[in-house]
Amino acid sequence: MNWKVSATPRALAMTFSLGLVIFASSAMAAGATLTVGNVTSIPCTGTYSTISAAVAAASPGDTIQVCPGTYNEQVSIGKKLTLIGAKAGVDARTRATTGESIINNSCGSVQIFADSVVIDGFTIQGSTDLDPCYIAGIYTNPGGFGYDGGYQILNNIVQNNIIGIEMDNTGVLPAKVEHNLIQNNNNPGPDGGTGIDTNFGANKITVNANKFVGNSNSAIGNFGGGSNLTFSNNEFASNRRAIGVFAITSSTISGNNMHNSTGATTADIRFFGGVSGVAITCNNLASGAGIGIRIDDECPGYPNSSITINNNNISGYPVAGLQVDTLSYAGGPGSLDATNNWWGSSTGPTIASNPGGTGEPIVDLDGVVKYSPFLTTLSSCAPVPQIGPPTNKDQCKNDGWKNFNSPRTFKNQGDCIQYVNTGK
C-alpha cells in the first residue's frame, strides 16, 4: 500500500471529524441563557440577583434573561451578549408600561464595550450625574474603546436621562436602533435634552420606527459627523427639534412624522454645515414653532452640498417651511432640488418668484432652491399629517383643510369651516 497516498485522505478525514466534534462541543457550550431576578421581580426568579453579576459570569454569545423588576445598577458589557428584558420583542412605542425590566442608575445605566451586543425590551432611565460618569442612559463609543460596534438597541423605553442614547459606530458592522420610545431625556448636563446624541462618529446606523417625545434640546443630535445613516419611519412629537446634524454624508431622512416641535428659533430638520449627499424624502413636517427645514453654516467654511428635498409635506411653520442661509449651500442658482413637495397649499410656497403662492414660505437669499414643480395635494408617500383640530376658519382656506386629520379628515373647505363654527 502506498502510505503517502492513502495516509493523506485518512488524516484529512480524521482532522475533519475532530473538527466536527470540536465545533459541536463549542456550539453546545456557547449560547447559554443566564437568568436574573431580585426581590422586586418575585414570583419571577433568576440565578443571579443583578444583571452585572450575570454579565460577569456569561461567555461571549450567551443570552441574559432579566425578570420584570427594578435593577439599580450600572451595567457594563464588555463581551458579545444578548440582554433580554421582560418586554423583549414588544414595540416600546405602544406597549403597556407595567411589568417592565427597569435599569436605573444616576451614573448611566448601560455601557456597551463590545461588538454585536443586543439590548431588547427594557426601560432604561435615571442618568443625572456628570463626568466622569457616562451621562447617557445607553452609552456607545466603539472607536474610542477599540471595538467596532454593530449593536442592536430594540424595544426599549429610554427616559429621564441627561442624554437618552450616545450613538456612535465605526461602520465596520452595521448598527440598528428600532422600536424604542425615547422620551423626556431632559436632566441637566452636557447636551442635556437630547434623545440620541453622537459625539464620536456615527457610520452605517439605521434609526427606524422609533418615537421621540418631549426631548428639550433635540430628538436626534449629531455633531460628531458620520456617513451612511438612515433615519426612517420615526415619529417626533413635541421635541424642541427633530434632527440636528453636522458633517454627515451619504444619508437619508425618509418616512418620518415630525410635528408640534417647540423650538421657535430652530428647525425640525437643521443642517449646521458640512452636510453632503443627504436625501430628505417622504416626510411629514407639521405645526412646529419655528422652521421646517433650515440649512445653515454655523461654523463658516463648511457649506452644505448635494442635498435633495422631495415628496415631503411641509405645513404649519410660522417662520418658514424651508430656509437656506446665505453662503450656506455650495452650488449655483437652482442647485438645491426641493421639487415635488406639498407646501400646505395647492398654490405652492410663498416666495417672490411664485406670485400667488400662499403656502409655507421659502427663505432663499442666494437663490439656490429649485422648488418647482410642487405638489398641489399631499404627498402620497409621506405619513398622514397629525394636525388639529382647527381653531379658526382661516386655517381651512387655501387648501389648509387638507392638513387636518383631527378630529377627523375633512372632505372639503366647508366641512372644515363647519367644524370651527359648530364643533361638529
Tab-separated table of C-alpha atoms in Angstrom:
chain	number	residue	atom	x	y	z
A	1	MET	CA	0.000	0.000	0.000
A	2	ASN	CA	1.219	3.457	-0.802
A	3	TRP	CA	1.061	5.085	2.660
A	4	LYS	CA	1.941	8.507	1.300
A	5	VAL	CA	-1.147	8.419	-0.898
A	6	SER	CA	-3.597	6.761	1.497
A	7	ALA	CA	-2.489	8.461	4.695
A	8	THR	CA	-3.327	11.940	3.415
A	9	PRO	CA	-7.081	11.484	2.898
A	10	ARG	CA	-7.208	9.372	6.078
A	11	ALA	CA	-5.558	12.176	8.042
A	12	LEU	CA	-7.842	14.717	6.453
A	13	ALA	CA	-10.879	12.642	7.381
A	14	MET	CA	-9.687	12.351	10.975
A	15	THR	CA	-8.989	16.088	11.114
A	16	PHE	CA	-12.429	16.864	9.679
A	17	SER	CA	-14.130	14.508	12.146
A	18	LEU	CA	-12.210	16.007	15.040
A	19	GLY	CA	-13.161	19.475	13.809
A	20	LEU	CA	-16.822	18.499	13.794
A	21	VAL	CA	-16.549	17.235	17.352
A	22	ILE	CA	-14.845	20.439	18.487
A	23	PHE	CA	-17.395	22.569	16.612
A	24	ALA	CA	-20.311	20.615	18.061
A	25	SER	CA	-18.861	20.853	21.561
A	26	SER	CA	-18.324	24.584	21.132
A	27	ALA	CA	-21.846	25.027	19.827
A	28	MET	CA	-23.268	23.189	22.828
A	29	ALA	CA	-21.089	25.168	25.231
A	30	ALA	CA	-21.940	28.548	23.703
A	31	GLY	CA	-25.282	30.239	23.675
A	32	ALA	CA	-26.268	29.552	27.283
A	33	THR	CA	-29.103	31.530	28.891
A	34	LEU	CA	-28.483	33.111	32.294
A	35	THR	CA	-31.434	34.393	34.326
A	36	VAL	CA	-31.643	37.451	36.567
A	37	GLY	CA	-34.203	38.326	39.240
A	38	ASN	CA	-34.267	40.154	42.563
A	39	VAL	CA	-36.685	40.927	45.373
A	40	THR	CA	-38.641	43.288	43.104
A	41	SER	CA	-39.194	40.586	40.497
A	42	ILE	CA	-40.946	37.880	42.556
A	43	PRO	CA	-42.513	35.488	41.577
A	44	CYS	CA	-40.115	35.566	38.613
A	45	THR	CA	-36.735	34.452	39.941
A	46	GLY	CA	-33.267	34.131	38.490
A	47	THR	CA	-29.934	32.532	39.205
A	48	TYR	CA	-28.345	35.968	39.580
A	49	SER	CA	-29.702	38.877	41.603
A	50	THR	CA	-28.009	41.558	39.487
A	51	ILE	CA	-27.561	41.963	35.754
A	52	SER	CA	-23.900	42.845	36.271
A	53	ALA	CA	-23.241	39.525	38.015
A	54	ALA	CA	-24.790	37.662	35.094
A	55	VAL	CA	-22.712	39.677	32.625
A	56	ALA	CA	-19.546	38.814	34.538
A	57	ALA	CA	-20.429	35.110	34.555
A	58	ALA	CA	-21.513	34.931	30.914
A	59	SER	CA	-19.453	33.811	27.951
A	60	PRO	CA	-19.486	35.595	24.578
A	61	GLY	CA	-22.599	34.593	22.674
A	62	ASP	CA	-24.711	33.991	25.776
A	63	THR	CA	-28.156	35.427	26.464
A	64	ILE	CA	-29.121	37.092	29.731
A	65	GLN	CA	-32.836	36.930	30.530
A	66	VAL	CA	-33.956	39.591	33.027
A	67	CYS	CA	-37.165	39.275	35.052
A	68	PRO	CA	-39.551	42.210	35.476
A	69	GLY	CA	-38.381	44.429	38.315
A	70	THR	CA	-36.117	47.368	39.111
A	71	TYR	CA	-32.337	46.993	38.939
A	72	ASN	CA	-30.500	49.965	40.449
A	73	GLU	CA	-27.115	49.265	38.913
A	74	GLN	CA	-24.716	50.243	36.174
A	75	VAL	CA	-24.420	47.507	33.549
A	76	SER	CA	-21.141	47.485	31.613
A	77	ILE	CA	-20.995	44.973	28.758
A	78	GLY	CA	-17.543	44.003	27.512
A	79	LYS	CA	-18.406	40.873	25.533
A	80	LYS	CA	-20.858	39.867	22.814
A	81	LEU	CA	-24.111	39.279	24.706
A	82	THR	CA	-27.851	39.498	24.186
A	83	LEU	CA	-29.729	41.114	27.064
A	84	ILE	CA	-33.428	40.266	27.061
A	85	GLY	CA	-35.823	42.239	29.237
A	86	ALA	CA	-39.394	41.365	30.133
A	87	LYS	CA	-40.694	43.263	27.094
A	88	ALA	CA	-38.301	41.852	24.503
A	89	GLY	CA	-39.884	41.843	21.068
A	90	VAL	CA	-42.705	44.171	22.179
A	91	ASP	CA	-42.723	47.571	20.459
A	92	ALA	CA	-41.961	50.180	23.123
A	93	ARG	CA	-43.935	52.880	21.322
A	94	THR	CA	-47.317	51.342	22.036
A	95	ARG	CA	-46.997	48.814	24.854
A	96	ALA	CA	-48.339	48.957	28.398
A	97	THR	CA	-45.651	50.026	30.856
A	98	THR	CA	-46.439	47.542	33.613
A	99	GLY	CA	-44.154	44.570	34.160
A	100	GLU	CA	-41.008	46.267	32.851
A	101	SER	CA	-37.393	45.290	33.454
A	102	ILE	CA	-36.079	48.678	34.631
A	103	ILE	CA	-32.385	49.555	34.764
A	104	ASN	CA	-31.868	52.723	36.784
A	105	ASN	CA	-28.539	54.377	37.564
A	106	SER	CA	-27.544	58.008	38.074
A	107	CYS	CA	-24.096	57.419	36.514
A	108	GLY	CA	-25.546	55.941	33.303
A	109	SER	CA	-27.424	52.661	33.231
A	110	VAL	CA	-25.899	50.707	30.316
A	111	GLN	CA	-22.500	50.928	28.603
A	112	ILE	CA	-21.638	48.836	25.556
A	113	PHE	CA	-17.940	47.998	25.118
A	114	ALA	CA	-18.125	45.035	22.709
A	115	ASP	CA	-19.289	44.173	19.207
A	116	SER	CA	-22.748	42.892	18.295
A	117	VAL	CA	-24.422	43.467	21.665
A	118	VAL	CA	-28.236	43.322	21.720
A	119	ILE	CA	-30.347	45.253	24.252
A	120	ASP	CA	-34.031	44.307	23.876
A	121	GLY	CA	-37.086	45.016	25.986
A	122	PHE	CA	-36.011	47.232	28.908
A	123	THR	CA	-36.804	50.568	30.477
A	124	ILE	CA	-33.501	52.423	30.840
A	125	GLN	CA	-33.526	55.589	32.900
A	126	GLY	CA	-32.094	57.801	35.601
A	127	SER	CA	-28.839	59.336	34.302
A	128	THR	CA	-28.236	62.510	36.356
A	129	ASP	CA	-24.513	62.566	37.228
A	130	LEU	CA	-21.926	64.414	35.120
A	131	ASP	CA	-18.419	63.391	34.005
A	132	PRO	CA	-16.637	61.161	34.780
A	133	CYS	CA	-19.952	59.327	34.616
A	134	TYR	CA	-21.386	58.135	31.320
A	135	ILE	CA	-24.167	60.697	31.075
A	136	ALA	CA	-26.341	58.721	28.656
A	137	GLY	CA	-28.862	56.045	29.510
A	138	ILE	CA	-27.152	53.818	26.914
A	139	TYR	CA	-23.548	54.678	26.031
A	140	THR	CA	-21.582	53.538	22.986
A	141	ASN	CA	-18.221	54.732	21.649
A	142	PRO	CA	-16.709	51.913	19.599
A	143	GLY	CA	-13.870	53.870	18.006
A	144	GLY	CA	-12.733	55.269	21.328
A	145	PHE	CA	-12.584	51.882	23.054
A	146	GLY	CA	-11.117	49.674	20.323
A	147	TYR	CA	-14.139	47.792	19.036
A	148	ASP	CA	-16.435	48.278	16.035
A	149	GLY	CA	-19.999	48.393	17.378
A	150	GLY	CA	-22.735	46.696	15.420
A	151	TYR	CA	-25.116	46.811	18.383
A	152	GLN	CA	-28.888	46.468	18.258
A	153	ILE	CA	-30.985	48.613	20.601
A	154	LEU	CA	-34.545	47.323	20.288
A	155	ASN	CA	-37.906	47.771	22.018
A	156	ASN	CA	-36.680	49.883	24.922
A	157	ILE	CA	-38.176	52.823	26.791
A	158	VAL	CA	-35.287	55.263	27.254
A	159	GLN	CA	-36.332	58.113	29.505
A	160	ASN	CA	-35.397	60.640	32.168
A	161	ASN	CA	-31.676	60.742	31.414
A	162	ILE	CA	-29.334	63.614	30.551
A	163	ILE	CA	-28.935	62.026	27.092
A	164	GLY	CA	-31.006	59.040	26.054
A	165	ILE	CA	-28.510	57.185	23.846
A	166	GLU	CA	-24.936	58.127	22.939
A	167	MET	CA	-24.978	56.576	19.458
A	168	ASP	CA	-21.642	56.029	17.713
A	169	ASN	CA	-20.421	53.314	15.356
A	170	THR	CA	-17.297	52.720	13.254
A	171	GLY	CA	-19.269	51.329	10.315
A	172	VAL	CA	-17.376	48.043	10.092
A	173	LEU	CA	-20.515	46.400	11.486
A	174	PRO	CA	-23.957	47.915	10.861
A	175	ALA	CA	-25.908	49.034	13.926
A	176	LYS	CA	-29.653	49.360	14.461
A	177	VAL	CA	-31.897	51.373	16.795
A	178	GLU	CA	-35.519	50.319	16.331
A	179	HIS	CA	-38.943	50.268	18.026
A	180	ASN	CA	-37.825	52.355	21.003
A	181	LEU	CA	-39.699	55.076	22.892
A	182	ILE	CA	-37.157	57.809	23.659
A	183	GLN	CA	-38.757	60.451	25.828
A	184	ASN	CA	-38.131	63.282	28.279
A	185	ASN	CA	-34.368	62.938	28.459
A	186	ASN	CA	-34.053	66.401	29.958
A	187	ASN	CA	-31.855	66.123	33.037
A	188	PRO	CA	-29.295	68.962	33.150
A	189	GLY	CA	-25.817	68.317	31.770
A	190	PRO	CA	-23.775	68.464	28.539
A	191	ASP	CA	-26.174	68.052	25.590
A	192	GLY	CA	-28.971	67.509	28.108
A	193	GLY	CA	-32.367	67.230	26.490
A	194	THR	CA	-31.133	65.067	23.596
A	195	GLY	CA	-32.779	61.740	22.776
A	196	ILE	CA	-29.979	60.323	20.610
A	197	ASP	CA	-26.620	62.101	20.601
A	198	THR	CA	-23.499	61.491	18.509
A	199	ASN	CA	-20.171	62.976	19.578
A	200	PHE	CA	-17.598	60.467	18.299
A	201	GLY	CA	-18.798	59.494	14.808
A	202	ALA	CA	-21.776	57.520	13.563
A	203	ASN	CA	-21.464	55.312	10.491
A	204	LYS	CA	-23.756	52.718	8.971
A	205	ILE	CA	-26.573	53.034	11.518
A	206	THR	CA	-30.295	52.607	10.901
A	207	VAL	CA	-32.602	54.528	13.241
A	208	ASN	CA	-36.002	53.193	12.241
A	209	ALA	CA	-39.535	53.163	13.651
A	210	ASN	CA	-38.832	54.866	16.966
A	211	LYS	CA	-40.878	57.502	18.786
A	212	PHE	CA	-39.219	60.595	20.258
A	213	VAL	CA	-41.273	62.695	22.659
A	214	GLY	CA	-40.566	65.754	24.779
A	215	ASN	CA	-36.771	65.996	24.460
A	216	SER	CA	-35.987	69.641	25.207
A	217	ASN	CA	-32.849	70.042	23.067
A	218	SER	CA	-33.031	67.721	20.070
A	219	ALA	CA	-34.604	64.330	19.467
A	220	ILE	CA	-31.516	63.440	17.405
A	221	GLY	CA	-28.326	65.496	17.550
A	222	ASN	CA	-25.152	64.629	15.664
A	223	PHE	CA	-22.100	66.852	15.987
A	224	GLY	CA	-19.624	64.009	15.612
A	225	GLY	CA	-20.226	63.504	11.894
A	226	GLY	CA	-20.646	60.235	10.054
A	227	SER	CA	-21.963	58.585	6.919
A	228	ASN	CA	-24.440	56.023	5.638
A	229	LEU	CA	-27.070	56.903	8.222
A	230	THR	CA	-30.749	56.129	7.791
A	231	PHE	CA	-33.395	57.957	9.821
A	232	SER	CA	-36.658	56.383	8.720
A	233	ASN	CA	-40.265	55.918	9.803
A	234	ASN	CA	-39.797	57.625	13.164
A	235	GLU	CA	-42.285	59.870	14.938
A	236	PHE	CA	-41.023	63.092	16.500
A	237	ALA	CA	-43.609	64.714	18.779
A	238	SER	CA	-43.187	67.873	20.860
A	239	ASN	CA	-39.388	67.893	20.901
A	240	ARG	CA	-37.509	71.180	20.574
A	241	ARG	CA	-36.474	69.917	17.151
A	242	ALA	CA	-36.422	66.559	15.441
A	243	ILE	CA	-32.980	66.242	13.810
A	244	GLY	CA	-29.920	68.492	14.011
A	245	VAL	CA	-26.708	67.301	12.334
A	246	PHE	CA	-23.233	68.453	11.319
A	247	ALA	CA	-20.893	66.888	8.741
A	248	ILE	CA	-22.887	63.813	7.808
A	249	THR	CA	-22.718	62.387	4.297
A	250	SER	CA	-24.445	59.807	2.097
A	251	SER	CA	-27.501	59.502	4.329
A	252	THR	CA	-31.302	59.560	4.160
A	253	ILE	CA	-34.119	61.084	6.197
A	254	SER	CA	-37.308	59.427	4.993
A	255	GLY	CA	-40.816	58.497	6.037
A	256	ASN	CA	-40.684	60.364	9.340
A	257	ASN	CA	-43.569	62.167	11.032
A	258	MET	CA	-42.372	65.383	12.710
A	259	HIS	CA	-44.951	67.505	14.465
A	260	ASN	CA	-45.532	70.053	17.203
A	261	SER	CA	-41.876	70.908	17.777
A	262	THR	CA	-41.372	73.614	20.396
A	263	GLY	CA	-38.206	75.424	19.265
A	264	ALA	CA	-39.144	78.837	17.864
A	265	THR	CA	-35.521	79.658	16.961
A	266	THR	CA	-34.575	76.376	15.300
A	267	ALA	CA	-35.947	73.924	12.731
A	268	ASP	CA	-37.323	70.411	12.784
A	269	ILE	CA	-34.528	69.390	10.402
A	270	ARG	CA	-31.442	71.549	10.780
A	271	PHE	CA	-28.144	71.125	8.955
A	272	PHE	CA	-25.368	73.012	10.756
A	273	GLY	CA	-22.776	72.684	7.976
A	274	GLY	CA	-20.671	70.129	6.167
A	275	VAL	CA	-23.692	68.025	5.211
A	276	SER	CA	-23.450	66.411	1.775
A	277	GLY	CA	-25.290	63.754	-0.181
A	278	VAL	CA	-28.350	63.676	2.069
A	279	ALA	CA	-31.864	62.973	0.765
A	280	ILE	CA	-34.896	64.278	2.678
A	281	THR	CA	-37.856	62.456	1.217
A	282	CYS	CA	-41.430	61.408	2.027
A	283	ASN	CA	-41.537	63.066	5.455
A	284	ASN	CA	-44.354	64.921	7.152
A	285	LEU	CA	-43.259	68.147	8.864
A	286	ALA	CA	-46.115	69.937	10.575
A	287	SER	CA	-47.075	72.552	13.144
A	288	GLY	CA	-43.678	73.424	14.554
A	289	ALA	CA	-42.901	76.616	16.440
A	290	GLY	CA	-40.122	77.764	14.101
A	291	ILE	CA	-38.877	76.481	10.727
A	292	GLY	CA	-39.493	73.215	8.911
A	293	ILE	CA	-36.038	72.715	7.353
A	294	ARG	CA	-33.078	75.047	7.842
A	295	ILE	CA	-29.751	74.769	6.071
A	296	ASP	CA	-27.010	76.938	7.524
A	297	ASP	CA	-23.273	77.024	8.101
A	298	GLU	CA	-22.872	77.740	11.778
A	299	CYS	CA	-19.094	77.349	11.591
A	300	PRO	CA	-18.231	79.329	8.429
A	301	GLY	CA	-16.233	77.405	5.879
A	302	TYR	CA	-18.307	74.212	5.914
A	303	PRO	CA	-21.057	74.789	3.352
A	304	ASN	CA	-23.572	72.052	2.666
A	305	SER	CA	-23.929	70.416	-0.749
A	306	SER	CA	-25.799	67.798	-2.792
A	307	ILE	CA	-28.955	67.886	-0.679
A	308	THR	CA	-32.318	66.847	-2.116
A	309	ILE	CA	-35.713	67.613	-0.561
A	310	ASN	CA	-38.555	65.830	-2.360
A	311	ASN	CA	-42.075	64.462	-1.803
A	312	ASN	CA	-42.474	65.909	1.688
A	313	ASN	CA	-45.482	67.534	3.349
A	314	ILE	CA	-44.395	70.816	4.953
A	315	SER	CA	-47.000	72.955	6.710
A	316	GLY	CA	-47.758	74.968	9.806
A	317	TYR	CA	-44.397	76.669	10.485
A	318	PRO	CA	-44.712	80.370	11.371
A	319	VAL	CA	-41.204	81.369	10.232
A	320	ALA	CA	-40.603	79.311	7.072
A	321	GLY	CA	-41.090	75.877	5.616
A	322	LEU	CA	-37.548	75.978	4.203
A	323	GLN	CA	-34.761	78.423	4.979
A	324	VAL	CA	-31.346	78.366	3.331
A	325	ASP	CA	-28.985	80.843	4.964
A	326	THR	CA	-26.748	82.909	2.742
A	327	LEU	CA	-23.456	81.219	1.783
A	328	SER	CA	-24.549	78.009	3.491
A	329	TYR	CA	-25.034	75.949	0.322
A	330	ALA	CA	-22.350	75.213	-2.277
A	331	GLY	CA	-23.972	75.487	-5.690
A	332	GLY	CA	-25.363	77.952	-8.157
A	333	PRO	CA	-28.936	79.079	-8.734
A	334	GLY	CA	-31.426	76.223	-8.563
A	335	SER	CA	-28.832	73.676	-7.432
A	336	LEU	CA	-30.760	72.584	-4.329
A	337	ASP	CA	-33.508	70.281	-5.557
A	338	ALA	CA	-36.629	70.905	-3.448
A	339	THR	CA	-39.168	69.927	-6.085
A	340	ASN	CA	-42.383	67.955	-5.658
A	341	ASN	CA	-43.139	68.984	-2.086
A	342	TRP	CA	-46.513	69.951	-0.609
A	343	TRP	CA	-46.172	73.392	0.975
A	344	GLY	CA	-49.561	73.456	2.685
A	345	SER	CA	-51.405	74.904	-0.300
A	346	SER	CA	-52.137	73.939	-3.889
A	347	THR	CA	-50.753	77.359	-4.875
A	348	GLY	CA	-47.265	76.352	-3.777
A	349	PRO	CA	-44.829	78.083	-1.442
A	350	THR	CA	-44.800	81.750	-0.562
A	351	ILE	CA	-41.774	83.242	-2.313
A	352	ALA	CA	-41.342	86.234	-4.611
A	353	SER	CA	-40.682	84.046	-7.638
A	354	ASN	CA	-44.062	82.317	-7.166
A	355	PRO	CA	-46.675	85.100	-7.365
A	356	GLY	CA	-49.910	83.944	-5.795
A	357	GLY	CA	-48.254	81.250	-3.695
A	358	THR	CA	-49.812	81.120	-0.239
A	359	GLY	CA	-48.172	78.034	1.210
A	360	GLU	CA	-45.204	77.769	3.531
A	361	PRO	CA	-42.590	80.493	2.977
A	362	ILE	CA	-39.232	79.672	1.428
A	363	VAL	CA	-36.380	81.945	2.567
A	364	ASP	CA	-33.647	81.697	-0.062
A	365	LEU	CA	-31.478	84.805	-0.258
A	366	ASP	CA	-28.905	83.173	-2.563
A	367	GLY	CA	-31.498	81.765	-4.981
A	368	VAL	CA	-30.209	78.194	-4.748
A	369	VAL	CA	-33.579	76.488	-4.217
A	370	LYS	CA	-35.442	74.871	-7.103
A	371	TYR	CA	-38.970	74.335	-5.790
A	372	SER	CA	-40.991	73.928	-8.995
A	373	PRO	CA	-42.792	71.745	-9.857
A	374	PHE	CA	-44.507	71.490	-6.479
A	375	LEU	CA	-47.266	69.174	-5.298
A	376	THR	CA	-50.826	70.503	-5.338
A	377	THR	CA	-52.056	67.781	-2.971
A	378	LEU	CA	-50.467	65.907	-0.104
A	379	SER	CA	-47.520	63.659	-0.877
A	380	SER	CA	-48.682	60.083	-1.288
A	381	CYS	CA	-45.540	58.629	0.301
A	382	ALA	CA	-45.340	60.787	3.441
A	383	PRO	CA	-47.074	59.975	6.734
A	384	VAL	CA	-50.527	61.487	7.171
A	385	PRO	CA	-50.211	64.878	8.891
A	386	GLN	CA	-51.234	64.787	12.527
A	387	ILE	CA	-52.686	68.271	12.835
A	388	GLY	CA	-55.777	69.509	14.521
A	389	PRO	CA	-58.316	70.392	15.392
A	390	PRO	CA	-58.635	73.714	13.512
A	391	THR	CA	-59.332	76.660	15.789
A	392	ASN	CA	-60.312	79.314	13.223
A	393	LYS	CA	-61.786	79.257	9.748
A	394	ASP	CA	-58.722	80.879	8.152
A	395	GLN	CA	-56.874	77.621	8.785
A	396	CYS	CA	-59.362	75.947	6.449
A	397	LYS	CA	-58.670	78.253	3.492
A	398	ASN	CA	-56.177	77.828	0.627
A	399	ASP	CA	-56.477	74.055	0.919
A	400	GLY	CA	-55.499	74.188	4.583
A	401	TRP	CA	-58.437	71.876	5.320
A	402	LYS	CA	-56.436	69.077	3.715
A	403	ASN	CA	-53.878	69.198	6.519
A	404	PHE	CA	-56.204	68.117	9.308
A	405	ASN	CA	-56.862	64.579	10.465
A	406	SER	CA	-58.095	65.544	13.916
A	407	PRO	CA	-60.878	65.332	14.950
A	408	ARG	CA	-61.375	63.760	11.514
A	409	THR	CA	-60.270	64.069	7.900
A	410	PHE	CA	-62.342	66.851	6.343
A	411	LYS	CA	-64.000	66.360	2.960
A	412	ASN	CA	-63.669	69.958	1.785
A	413	GLN	CA	-63.127	73.532	2.983
A	414	GLY	CA	-66.782	73.939	4.007
A	415	ASP	CA	-66.625	70.808	6.140
A	416	CYS	CA	-63.636	72.270	7.987
A	417	ILE	CA	-65.317	75.673	8.496
A	418	GLN	CA	-68.451	73.965	9.749
A	419	TYR	CA	-66.387	72.225	12.424
A	420	VAL	CA	-64.874	75.551	13.534
A	421	ASN	CA	-68.321	77.154	13.764
A	422	THR	CA	-70.223	74.293	15.364
A	423	GLY	CA	-67.694	71.818	16.740
A	424	LYS	CA	-69.310	69.097	14.613
